[in-house]
Coordinates of C-alpha atoms in Angstrom, one line a residue:
Chain A
M1268 CA 190.2 105.9 222.2
D1269 CA 191.5 104.5 225.2
W1270 CA 193.2 105.8 228.3
G1271 CA 195.8 106.0 226.8
T1272 CA 195.0 108.6 224.5
L1273 CA 192.9 110.7 227.3
Q1274 CA 196.0 111.0 229.1
K1275 CA 197.3 113.0 225.8
V1276 CA 194.2 115.1 225.4
L1277 CA 194.6 116.0 229.6
G1278 CA 198.1 116.5 229.6
G1279 CA 198.1 119.5 227.8
V1280 CA 195.1 121.5 230.5
N1281 CA 197.9 120.6 232.9
K1282 CA 199.8 123.4 231.9
Q1283 CA 196.9 125.6 232.5
S1284 CA 196.2 124.6 236.1
T1285 CA 197.5 125.4 239.9
S1286 CA 199.6 122.8 241.6
I1287 CA 197.1 121.5 243.4
G1288 CA 195.1 120.4 239.8
K1289 CA 197.8 119.4 239.0
I1290 CA 197.9 117.2 241.4
W1291 CA 195.0 116.2 241.4
L1292 CA 195.6 115.6 237.5
T1293 CA 198.3 112.7 238.8
V1294 CA 196.1 111.2 241.6
L1295 CA 193.6 110.6 239.0
F1296 CA 195.7 108.9 236.9
I1297 CA 197.7 106.5 239.2
F1298 CA 195.8 105.7 241.4
R1299 CA 192.4 105.9 239.9
I1300 CA 192.6 104.9 236.0
M1301 CA 195.8 102.6 236.6
I1302 CA 194.5 100.8 239.3
L1303 CA 191.1 100.3 237.7
V1304 CA 193.1 99.5 234.6
V1305 CA 195.7 97.2 236.2
A1306 CA 193.6 95.5 238.9
A1307 CA 189.9 96.3 239.0
E1308 CA 189.3 95.2 236.0
S1309 CA 190.6 91.3 236.8
V1310 CA 189.1 91.3 240.1
W1311 CA 186.1 92.2 238.0
G1312 CA 186.5 89.9 235.5
D1313 CA 184.4 86.8 236.1
E1314 CA 181.7 88.2 238.0
Q1315 CA 179.1 87.5 236.2
Q1316 CA 181.1 83.7 234.9
D1317 CA 181.7 83.4 238.8
F1318 CA 178.1 84.2 239.9
V1319 CA 176.7 80.8 240.9
C1320 CA 173.2 80.3 241.9
N1321 CA 172.0 77.2 244.1
T1322 CA 169.5 76.2 241.0
L1323 CA 169.8 74.6 237.7
Q1324 CA 166.9 76.4 236.4
P1325 CA 168.0 77.3 232.9
G1326 CA 168.1 81.6 233.4
C1327 CA 167.4 81.8 237.5
K1328 CA 171.5 82.9 237.4
N1329 CA 170.9 85.6 234.3
V1330 CA 168.1 86.8 236.1
C1331 CA 169.4 86.7 239.5
Y1332 CA 173.5 88.9 238.1
D1333 CA 171.0 91.2 236.6
H1334 CA 168.5 91.5 239.8
F1335 CA 171.5 92.7 241.8
F1336 CA 174.1 94.2 239.7
P1337 CA 172.2 96.3 237.1
I1338 CA 174.9 98.4 236.1
S1339 CA 179.0 97.5 237.4
H1340 CA 180.9 98.8 239.2
I1341 CA 183.7 99.2 237.0
R1342 CA 181.1 100.3 234.3
L1343 CA 180.2 103.2 236.8
W1344 CA 183.7 104.2 237.5
A1345 CA 184.5 103.7 234.4
L1346 CA 182.0 106.5 233.2
Q1347 CA 182.8 108.1 236.3
L1348 CA 187.3 108.8 236.0
I1349 CA 185.8 109.9 232.0
F1350 CA 182.6 112.0 233.6
V1351 CA 185.2 113.6 236.1
S1352 CA 187.9 114.5 233.5
T1353 CA 186.2 116.3 231.5
P1354 CA 185.3 119.5 232.8
A1355 CA 189.4 120.3 232.2
L1356 CA 188.6 120.4 228.5
L1357 CA 186.1 123.6 229.1
V1358 CA 189.2 125.0 230.7
A1359 CA 191.8 123.5 227.9
M1360 CA 189.3 124.9 224.9
H1361 CA 188.8 127.8 226.8
V1362 CA 192.9 128.4 226.0
A1363 CA 192.7 127.2 222.5
Y1364 CA 190.4 130.2 221.9
R1365 CA 192.2 132.9 224.2
R1366 CA 195.4 132.2 222.2
H1367 CA 193.8 132.3 218.6
E1368 CA 192.6 135.1 219.8
K1369 CA 196.3 136.7 221.1
K1370 CA 197.3 135.8 217.5
R1371 CA 194.7 137.5 215.7
Q1372 CA 195.9 140.5 217.4
F1373 CA 199.5 140.6 216.3
R1374 CA 198.8 139.2 212.7
H1375 CA 198.5 143.3 211.8
G1376 CA 201.8 143.4 214.3
E1377 CA 204.4 143.0 215.4
K1378 CA 205.9 139.7 214.3
I1379 CA 205.3 136.9 217.3
D1380 CA 207.1 133.3 217.7
I1381 CA 204.2 130.6 217.0
E1382 CA 205.8 127.6 219.5
E1383 CA 206.9 130.9 222.5
L1384 CA 202.8 131.7 222.2
K1385 CA 201.8 127.3 222.0
K1386 CA 204.1 127.1 225.5
E1387 CA 202.7 129.8 227.5
K1388 CA 200.9 129.3 230.3
F1389 CA 198.1 132.7 230.7
H1390 CA 197.1 133.5 234.1
I1391 CA 194.0 132.4 235.2
R1392 CA 192.3 135.5 236.0
G1393 CA 189.0 136.4 234.2
P1394 CA 187.0 134.9 232.0
L1395 CA 189.9 132.6 232.2
W1396 CA 188.8 131.6 236.5
W1397 CA 185.7 131.8 235.7
T1398 CA 185.8 128.7 233.1
Y1399 CA 188.3 127.0 235.4
A1400 CA 186.3 127.4 238.7
S1401 CA 183.1 126.4 236.4
S1402 CA 185.3 123.0 235.8
L1403 CA 185.9 122.3 239.6
F1404 CA 182.4 122.6 239.8
F1405 CA 181.8 120.2 238.0
R1406 CA 184.4 117.9 239.0
I1407 CA 182.5 118.1 242.2
I1408 CA 179.5 117.2 241.7
F1409 CA 180.4 114.4 239.2
E1410 CA 182.4 113.2 242.1
A1411 CA 179.2 112.8 244.4
V1412 CA 177.2 111.9 242.5
F1413 CA 178.6 108.8 241.6
M1414 CA 179.2 108.6 244.9
Y1415 CA 175.7 108.6 245.7
V1416 CA 174.8 106.2 243.4
F1417 CA 176.5 103.7 243.9
Y1418 CA 176.0 103.8 247.8
Y1419 CA 172.3 104.3 245.8
M1420 CA 172.5 100.6 244.0
Y1421 CA 174.5 97.9 246.3
D1422 CA 172.9 99.8 249.9
G1423 CA 176.3 100.6 251.1
Y1424 CA 179.9 99.8 249.6
Q1425 CA 179.9 96.2 250.7
M1426 CA 179.9 93.4 248.5
P1427 CA 178.1 90.5 250.1
R1428 CA 178.9 86.7 249.8
L1429 CA 175.4 85.7 249.1
M1430 CA 172.9 87.0 247.7
K1431 CA 169.6 85.4 248.4
C1432 CA 167.1 85.7 245.0
S1433 CA 163.5 84.9 243.9
A1434 CA 162.7 86.5 240.9
W1435 CA 161.0 84.2 237.8
P1436 CA 162.2 82.1 236.3
C1437 CA 164.1 80.7 239.9
P1438 CA 161.9 78.5 241.2
N1439 CA 161.6 79.7 244.6
I1440 CA 164.1 81.6 247.1
V1441 CA 167.7 81.0 245.4
D1442 CA 170.9 81.7 246.9
C1443 CA 173.5 82.6 244.8
F1444 CA 177.1 84.1 245.6
V1445 CA 178.9 85.9 244.2
S1446 CA 182.6 85.8 243.4
R1447 CA 185.9 87.4 245.0
P1448 CA 183.2 89.5 247.5
T1449 CA 186.5 90.7 249.9
E1450 CA 188.2 91.7 247.3
K1451 CA 185.7 93.7 245.7
T1452 CA 184.9 95.5 248.7
T1453 CA 189.0 96.0 249.8
F1454 CA 188.5 98.2 245.7
T1455 CA 185.3 99.9 246.2
I1456 CA 187.1 101.1 249.1
F1457 CA 189.8 102.0 247.7
M1458 CA 188.7 103.6 244.9
L1459 CA 186.3 105.1 247.2
A1460 CA 189.0 107.0 249.7
V1461 CA 190.1 108.2 246.3
S1462 CA 187.0 109.2 246.3
G1463 CA 187.4 111.3 248.6
I1464 CA 190.6 112.8 248.0
C1465 CA 190.2 113.9 244.7
I1466 CA 186.9 115.9 246.2
V1467 CA 188.8 117.4 249.0
L1468 CA 191.8 118.3 246.5
N1469 CA 189.2 120.0 244.4
L1470 CA 187.7 122.0 247.3
A1471 CA 190.9 123.1 248.2
E1472 CA 191.8 124.2 245.0
L1473 CA 187.9 126.0 245.0
C1474 CA 189.0 127.8 248.0
Y1475 CA 192.3 128.7 246.5
L1476 CA 191.2 129.8 243.9
V1477 CA 188.3 132.1 245.3
L1478 CA 191.6 133.7 248.2
K1479 CA 193.7 134.3 245.6
A1480 CA 191.0 136.1 243.8
C1481 CA 189.6 138.1 246.8
M1482 CA 192.8 139.3 248.2
K1483 CA 193.8 140.6 244.2
E1484 CA 190.4 142.7 244.2
P1485 CA 191.8 144.8 248.0
R1486 CA 194.9 144.5 246.5
K1487 CA 193.3 147.3 243.0
T1488 CA 190.2 148.9 245.0
T1489 CA 193.1 150.3 247.5
Chain B
M270 CA 194.6 100.5 212.2
N271 CA 192.2 101.3 215.3
W272 CA 190.1 104.3 217.1
A273 CA 193.5 105.7 218.3
G274 CA 194.1 105.8 214.8
L275 CA 191.3 107.1 213.8
Y276 CA 192.1 109.9 216.4
T277 CA 195.2 110.9 214.9
V278 CA 193.3 111.6 211.1
L279 CA 190.8 113.3 212.5
S280 CA 192.7 115.9 214.7
G281 CA 194.4 117.2 211.9
V282 CA 190.7 117.7 211.0
N283 CA 190.3 119.3 213.9
R284 CA 192.4 122.5 212.8
H285 CA 190.0 123.3 209.9
S286 CA 187.5 122.9 211.9
T287 CA 184.2 125.4 213.2
A288 CA 184.3 125.8 217.1
I289 CA 181.2 123.9 217.0
G290 CA 183.1 121.1 215.0
R291 CA 185.7 121.1 217.7
I292 CA 182.6 120.6 220.1
W293 CA 181.6 117.6 218.5
L294 CA 184.7 116.2 217.7
S295 CA 185.4 116.2 221.3
V296 CA 182.1 114.4 222.0
I297 CA 182.6 112.2 219.8
F298 CA 185.8 111.1 220.6
I299 CA 185.0 110.7 224.5
F300 CA 181.5 110.2 225.3
R301 CA 181.1 107.6 222.5
I302 CA 184.1 106.4 221.2
M303 CA 186.0 106.0 224.7
V304 CA 182.5 104.7 226.2
L305 CA 182.3 102.3 224.1
V306 CA 185.7 101.4 224.1
V307 CA 186.9 101.2 228.2
A308 CA 182.7 100.2 228.5
A309 CA 180.6 99.1 226.1
E310 CA 182.9 96.3 224.9
S311 CA 182.8 94.7 228.3
V312 CA 178.5 94.3 229.1
W313 CA 178.5 93.2 225.6
G314 CA 181.9 90.9 225.7
D315 CA 180.2 87.8 227.1
E316 CA 176.8 88.4 225.0
K317 CA 176.3 84.7 223.5
S318 CA 178.2 82.8 225.6
A319 CA 175.6 83.8 228.6
F320 CA 172.6 83.5 226.3
T321 CA 171.1 80.7 228.0
C322 CA 168.3 78.9 226.6
N323 CA 165.5 76.2 228.7
T324 CA 166.5 73.3 226.2
Q325 CA 168.7 71.0 226.0
Q326 CA 168.6 70.4 222.6
P327 CA 171.5 71.3 220.5
G328 CA 171.9 74.0 218.1
C329 CA 168.7 75.4 220.2
N330 CA 170.5 78.8 221.4
S331 CA 172.5 79.6 218.8
V332 CA 169.7 80.1 216.8
C333 CA 167.8 81.7 218.8
Y334 CA 170.8 84.1 220.0
D335 CA 171.1 84.7 215.9
H336 CA 166.9 84.9 215.9
F337 CA 167.1 87.7 217.9
F338 CA 170.3 89.6 217.6
P339 CA 170.9 89.2 214.0
I340 CA 173.7 92.9 214.4
S341 CA 174.7 93.3 218.2
H342 CA 174.6 96.4 219.3
I343 CA 178.7 97.1 219.5
R344 CA 178.9 96.0 216.2
L345 CA 176.7 98.2 215.0
W346 CA 177.7 101.5 217.6
A347 CA 181.2 100.7 216.1
L348 CA 179.6 100.9 212.0
Q349 CA 177.6 104.4 212.9
L350 CA 181.6 105.7 214.5
I351 CA 183.1 104.9 211.5
L352 CA 180.9 106.6 208.7
V353 CA 180.0 109.3 211.0
T354 CA 183.1 110.1 211.3
T355 CA 184.8 109.6 207.6
P356 CA 182.8 112.8 206.2
A357 CA 185.1 115.2 207.7
L358 CA 187.6 113.1 205.7
L359 CA 185.9 114.7 202.8
V360 CA 187.0 118.5 204.2
A361 CA 191.0 117.4 204.9
M362 CA 191.2 115.8 201.8
H363 CA 189.6 119.4 199.6
V364 CA 192.3 121.2 202.5
A365 CA 194.6 118.7 201.4
Y366 CA 194.4 120.0 197.4
Q367 CA 194.0 123.6 198.2
Q368 CA 197.6 123.7 199.8
H369 CA 198.3 121.9 196.9
Q370 CA 196.9 124.0 194.4
E371 CA 198.9 127.3 196.9
K372 CA 202.4 125.7 196.8
K373 CA 201.9 125.2 193.1
L374 CA 201.6 128.8 193.3
L375 CA 205.0 129.5 195.6
V376 CA 206.7 127.4 193.1
L377 CA 205.5 128.7 189.8
T378 CA 206.3 132.7 191.4
G379 CA 209.6 131.5 193.1
H380 CA 208.6 131.7 196.1
A381 CA 209.5 127.9 197.0
D382 CA 211.7 127.7 200.0
A383 CA 210.9 125.4 203.2
K384 CA 209.6 128.4 205.1
H385 CA 207.1 129.3 202.9
M386 CA 206.1 125.5 202.0
E387 CA 205.8 125.2 206.2
E388 CA 203.9 128.3 206.1
V389 CA 201.6 126.8 204.0
K390 CA 200.7 123.6 205.2
K391 CA 199.9 125.4 209.2
H392 CA 197.7 128.1 208.5
K393 CA 194.2 127.6 208.7
M394 CA 191.8 127.4 205.8
R395 CA 189.2 129.4 206.5
I396 CA 186.2 128.2 205.6
S397 CA 184.6 129.6 201.9
G398 CA 183.8 129.3 198.5
S399 CA 183.8 126.0 197.6
L400 CA 185.6 124.3 200.6
W401 CA 182.5 125.8 202.1
W402 CA 180.3 123.7 199.7
T403 CA 182.3 119.9 200.7
Y404 CA 182.2 121.1 204.5
V405 CA 178.5 121.7 204.4
C406 CA 178.3 117.7 202.7
S407 CA 179.8 117.1 205.2
V408 CA 177.6 117.7 207.9
V409 CA 174.7 116.6 205.8
F410 CA 176.4 113.0 205.3
R411 CA 176.9 113.2 209.3
L412 CA 173.5 114.1 209.9
L413 CA 171.9 111.1 207.5
F414 CA 174.2 108.5 208.8
E415 CA 173.3 109.7 212.5
A416 CA 169.7 109.5 211.8
V417 CA 169.9 106.1 209.9
F418 CA 171.7 104.4 212.0
M419 CA 169.4 105.4 215.1
Y420 CA 166.2 104.1 212.7
I421 CA 168.5 101.3 211.9
F422 CA 168.4 100.7 215.8
Y423 CA 165.1 101.6 216.6
M424 CA 163.9 98.5 213.5
L425 CA 166.4 96.2 214.8
Y426 CA 165.8 96.2 218.2
P427 CA 162.2 98.4 218.9
G428 CA 161.8 100.5 221.9
Y429 CA 165.9 100.1 222.7
Q430 CA 164.9 98.6 225.7
M431 CA 166.7 94.8 226.4
M432 CA 163.9 92.2 227.5
R433 CA 165.7 90.1 230.4
L434 CA 163.4 86.9 228.5
V435 CA 163.0 86.5 224.9
K436 CA 160.1 83.6 223.7
C437 CA 162.1 81.5 220.9
E438 CA 160.8 78.4 218.5
A439 CA 162.8 78.5 215.9
Y440 CA 163.5 75.2 214.6
P441 CA 165.9 72.9 216.0
C442 CA 164.0 74.6 219.2
P443 CA 161.1 71.9 220.1
N444 CA 158.6 74.4 221.8
T445 CA 158.6 77.7 222.6
V446 CA 161.5 78.2 224.5
D447 CA 162.6 81.3 227.2
C448 CA 165.7 82.4 226.5
F449 CA 167.5 84.7 229.4
I450 CA 169.8 87.2 227.8
S451 CA 172.8 88.6 230.1
R452 CA 173.2 92.1 231.6
P453 CA 169.7 93.8 230.3
T454 CA 169.5 96.2 232.6
E455 CA 173.6 97.5 232.1
K456 CA 172.6 97.1 228.2
T457 CA 169.7 99.5 228.6
I458 CA 171.5 101.8 230.3
F459 CA 174.7 102.3 228.0
T460 CA 171.7 102.0 225.0
V461 CA 170.0 105.1 226.2
F462 CA 173.4 106.4 227.2
M463 CA 174.7 105.7 223.4
L464 CA 171.5 107.3 222.4
V465 CA 171.5 110.6 224.0
T466 CA 175.1 111.0 222.7
S467 CA 174.1 110.4 219.8
S468 CA 171.5 112.8 220.0
I469 CA 173.3 116.0 221.8
C470 CA 175.9 114.6 218.1
I471 CA 172.6 115.6 215.4
V472 CA 172.0 118.7 218.0
L473 CA 175.5 119.9 217.4
N474 CA 176.0 118.7 213.1
M475 CA 172.6 121.1 213.2
A476 CA 174.0 123.8 215.6
E477 CA 177.0 124.2 212.5
L478 CA 174.7 124.1 210.2
I479 CA 172.6 126.7 210.7
Y480 CA 176.2 128.3 211.6
L481 CA 177.8 128.3 208.5
V482 CA 174.9 129.0 206.6
V483 CA 174.2 132.4 208.6
R484 CA 177.5 133.1 208.1
A485 CA 177.4 132.5 204.5
C486 CA 174.2 134.9 204.2
A487 CA 175.7 137.5 206.5
R488 CA 179.3 137.9 204.6
R489 CA 177.2 137.5 201.4
S490 CA 175.9 140.8 202.4
H491 CA 178.1 142.6 203.6
H492 CA 179.5 142.0 200.8
N493 CA 176.4 142.8 198.6
S494 CA 176.2 146.1 200.1
N495 CA 180.3 147.0 200.5
P496 CA 181.9 145.1 197.1
S497 CA 184.9 147.5 196.9
S498 CA 186.1 145.5 200.2
G499 CA 188.0 143.6 198.3
K500 CA 188.0 140.5 201.0
G501 CA 187.5 138.2 197.6
S502 CA 186.2 135.1 200.7
F503 CA 183.1 133.9 199.3
Y504 CA 183.3 135.2 195.3
G505 CA 187.1 135.3 195.4
H506 CA 187.0 131.5 196.2
K507 CA 183.8 131.0 194.2
H508 CA 185.9 132.1 191.1
S509 CA 189.2 130.3 191.8
S510 CA 191.1 129.5 188.9
E511 CA 190.2 132.4 187.0
Y512 CA 191.3 134.5 190.6
K513 CA 194.3 132.4 190.4
Q514 CA 195.1 133.0 187.0
N515 CA 194.4 136.6 187.3
E516 CA 196.7 136.1 190.2
I517 CA 199.9 134.7 188.9
N518 CA 199.4 137.0 185.4
Q519 CA 199.8 140.4 188.2
L520 CA 202.8 138.5 189.7
L521 CA 204.2 137.8 186.8
T522 CA 203.3 142.0 185.5
E523 CA 203.9 143.3 189.6
Q524 CA 207.6 143.4 189.9
D525 CA 206.4 143.8 193.7
G526 CA 204.3 141.1 194.4
S527 CA 205.0 140.1 198.0
L528 CA 204.4 136.3 198.8
K529 CA 202.3 138.1 202.2
D530 CA 200.0 139.9 199.6
M531 CA 198.4 136.8 198.0
L532 CA 198.8 134.2 200.9
R533 CA 196.0 136.5 202.7
R534 CA 194.0 137.5 199.9
N535 CA 194.2 133.7 199.0
S536 CA 193.1 133.4 202.6
G537 CA 190.1 136.2 202.4
L538 CA 191.8 138.5 204.8
Q539 CA 191.1 142.5 204.1
E540 CA 194.4 144.1 202.9
K541 CA 194.1 147.4 201.8
G542 CA 194.6 148.5 197.9
D543 CA 194.0 145.0 196.3
R544 CA 192.8 144.9 194.0
C545 CA 190.7 141.5 193.2
S546 CA 189.6 141.1 189.5
A547 CA 187.5 138.2 190.1
C548 CA 185.2 140.0 192.1

């Protein structure tokens, strides 16, 4: 089970999304997951091996690394991407439930083309609208939470070159040097920017859905 | 055979599961297997190479690592996930057996054309009769495996927390030696995460079990209060072999026994004027 399988699972959701939702999914897969897999993982690949402290004291390096990096950027991004893509499955489950209900309706009636029913796109109305809006809301919340967690854990988004560590068993204040700090800062800012774009897309989609629903309401009442 | 292969195998079971079963399967694949593969494996990747002991004594490192980590978290999780997902295959095997029986019935009654065979393969089996028992057993085994592994984790790694420092005095270490574990905080975070998802899965399994039991009781009480309904779903399958033999006899004597009637009866749908001799 890897990112490819997640792509297959979410590809099905794509059909039921709005246009903005389809753009969001593309941005997610190409500018975030793909960048994570082909680039970011190799930048952070030697993060602990090449974390060097100015001491021969065994254990000092491990402890200092653990102190400054409670959870690595790569793992945080992986968790963020998993959490952010999962609300779309709520929509997929709702659509599957609607299809199942439709099949049951027609079971005793006229015969319908099962293949056509599988491919049919449902309009985002009624309870499906609420499910879709909830999934958008959760996506935005998860993105915001992870951006805050990043900011809180790493005091801003910049990777320093040098960290001073005095955790036991380091004998005194010891200089520790992070590997590839500039490259890491570049990728952190990139992922942050794309995350911001995704938040904007989600907000735009939410506004679009709300406007569409409001526009339908006066038409119904007139 | 890797996690993707397991996903392919279990996706087939998905069709015959309850709604809670499908949610459980999604949680397993997305929040446990996927997190294991894309995140946790790289956290534990350097667990031995970065395990440092404050000694130059050859062998002390290896011995201490082996003493404190008899089996790595990653391997335990992999075993847990495999054992927890495998009972679903019992259900898959039972469904395949039932489909095979239906196909044999079709052949016997002379309706063995490609279209009807495809219909047998594609229609969803109702969870009633012997399939209900198989399904319930699979859920019980899932619960058991989850609980056993959580207990093993607790025994091997008390408190689920990863220490930064462990003190080791196994031979050939010369005295009590400080050993430092790599990335203890990250490991604790992932251990807690996997623990939480494991508990969510236990709750989902218990909910599914309760749902199945309540549904079966409701069906039984409905059947008891309305015995001539001819639904034949629970009891029809209970006496499945006599039921099927009765069906075959009926079909052989009746001139216009339609295939749809038989398939619908087998899947327990109500049909007006059904004669259910086994109910």
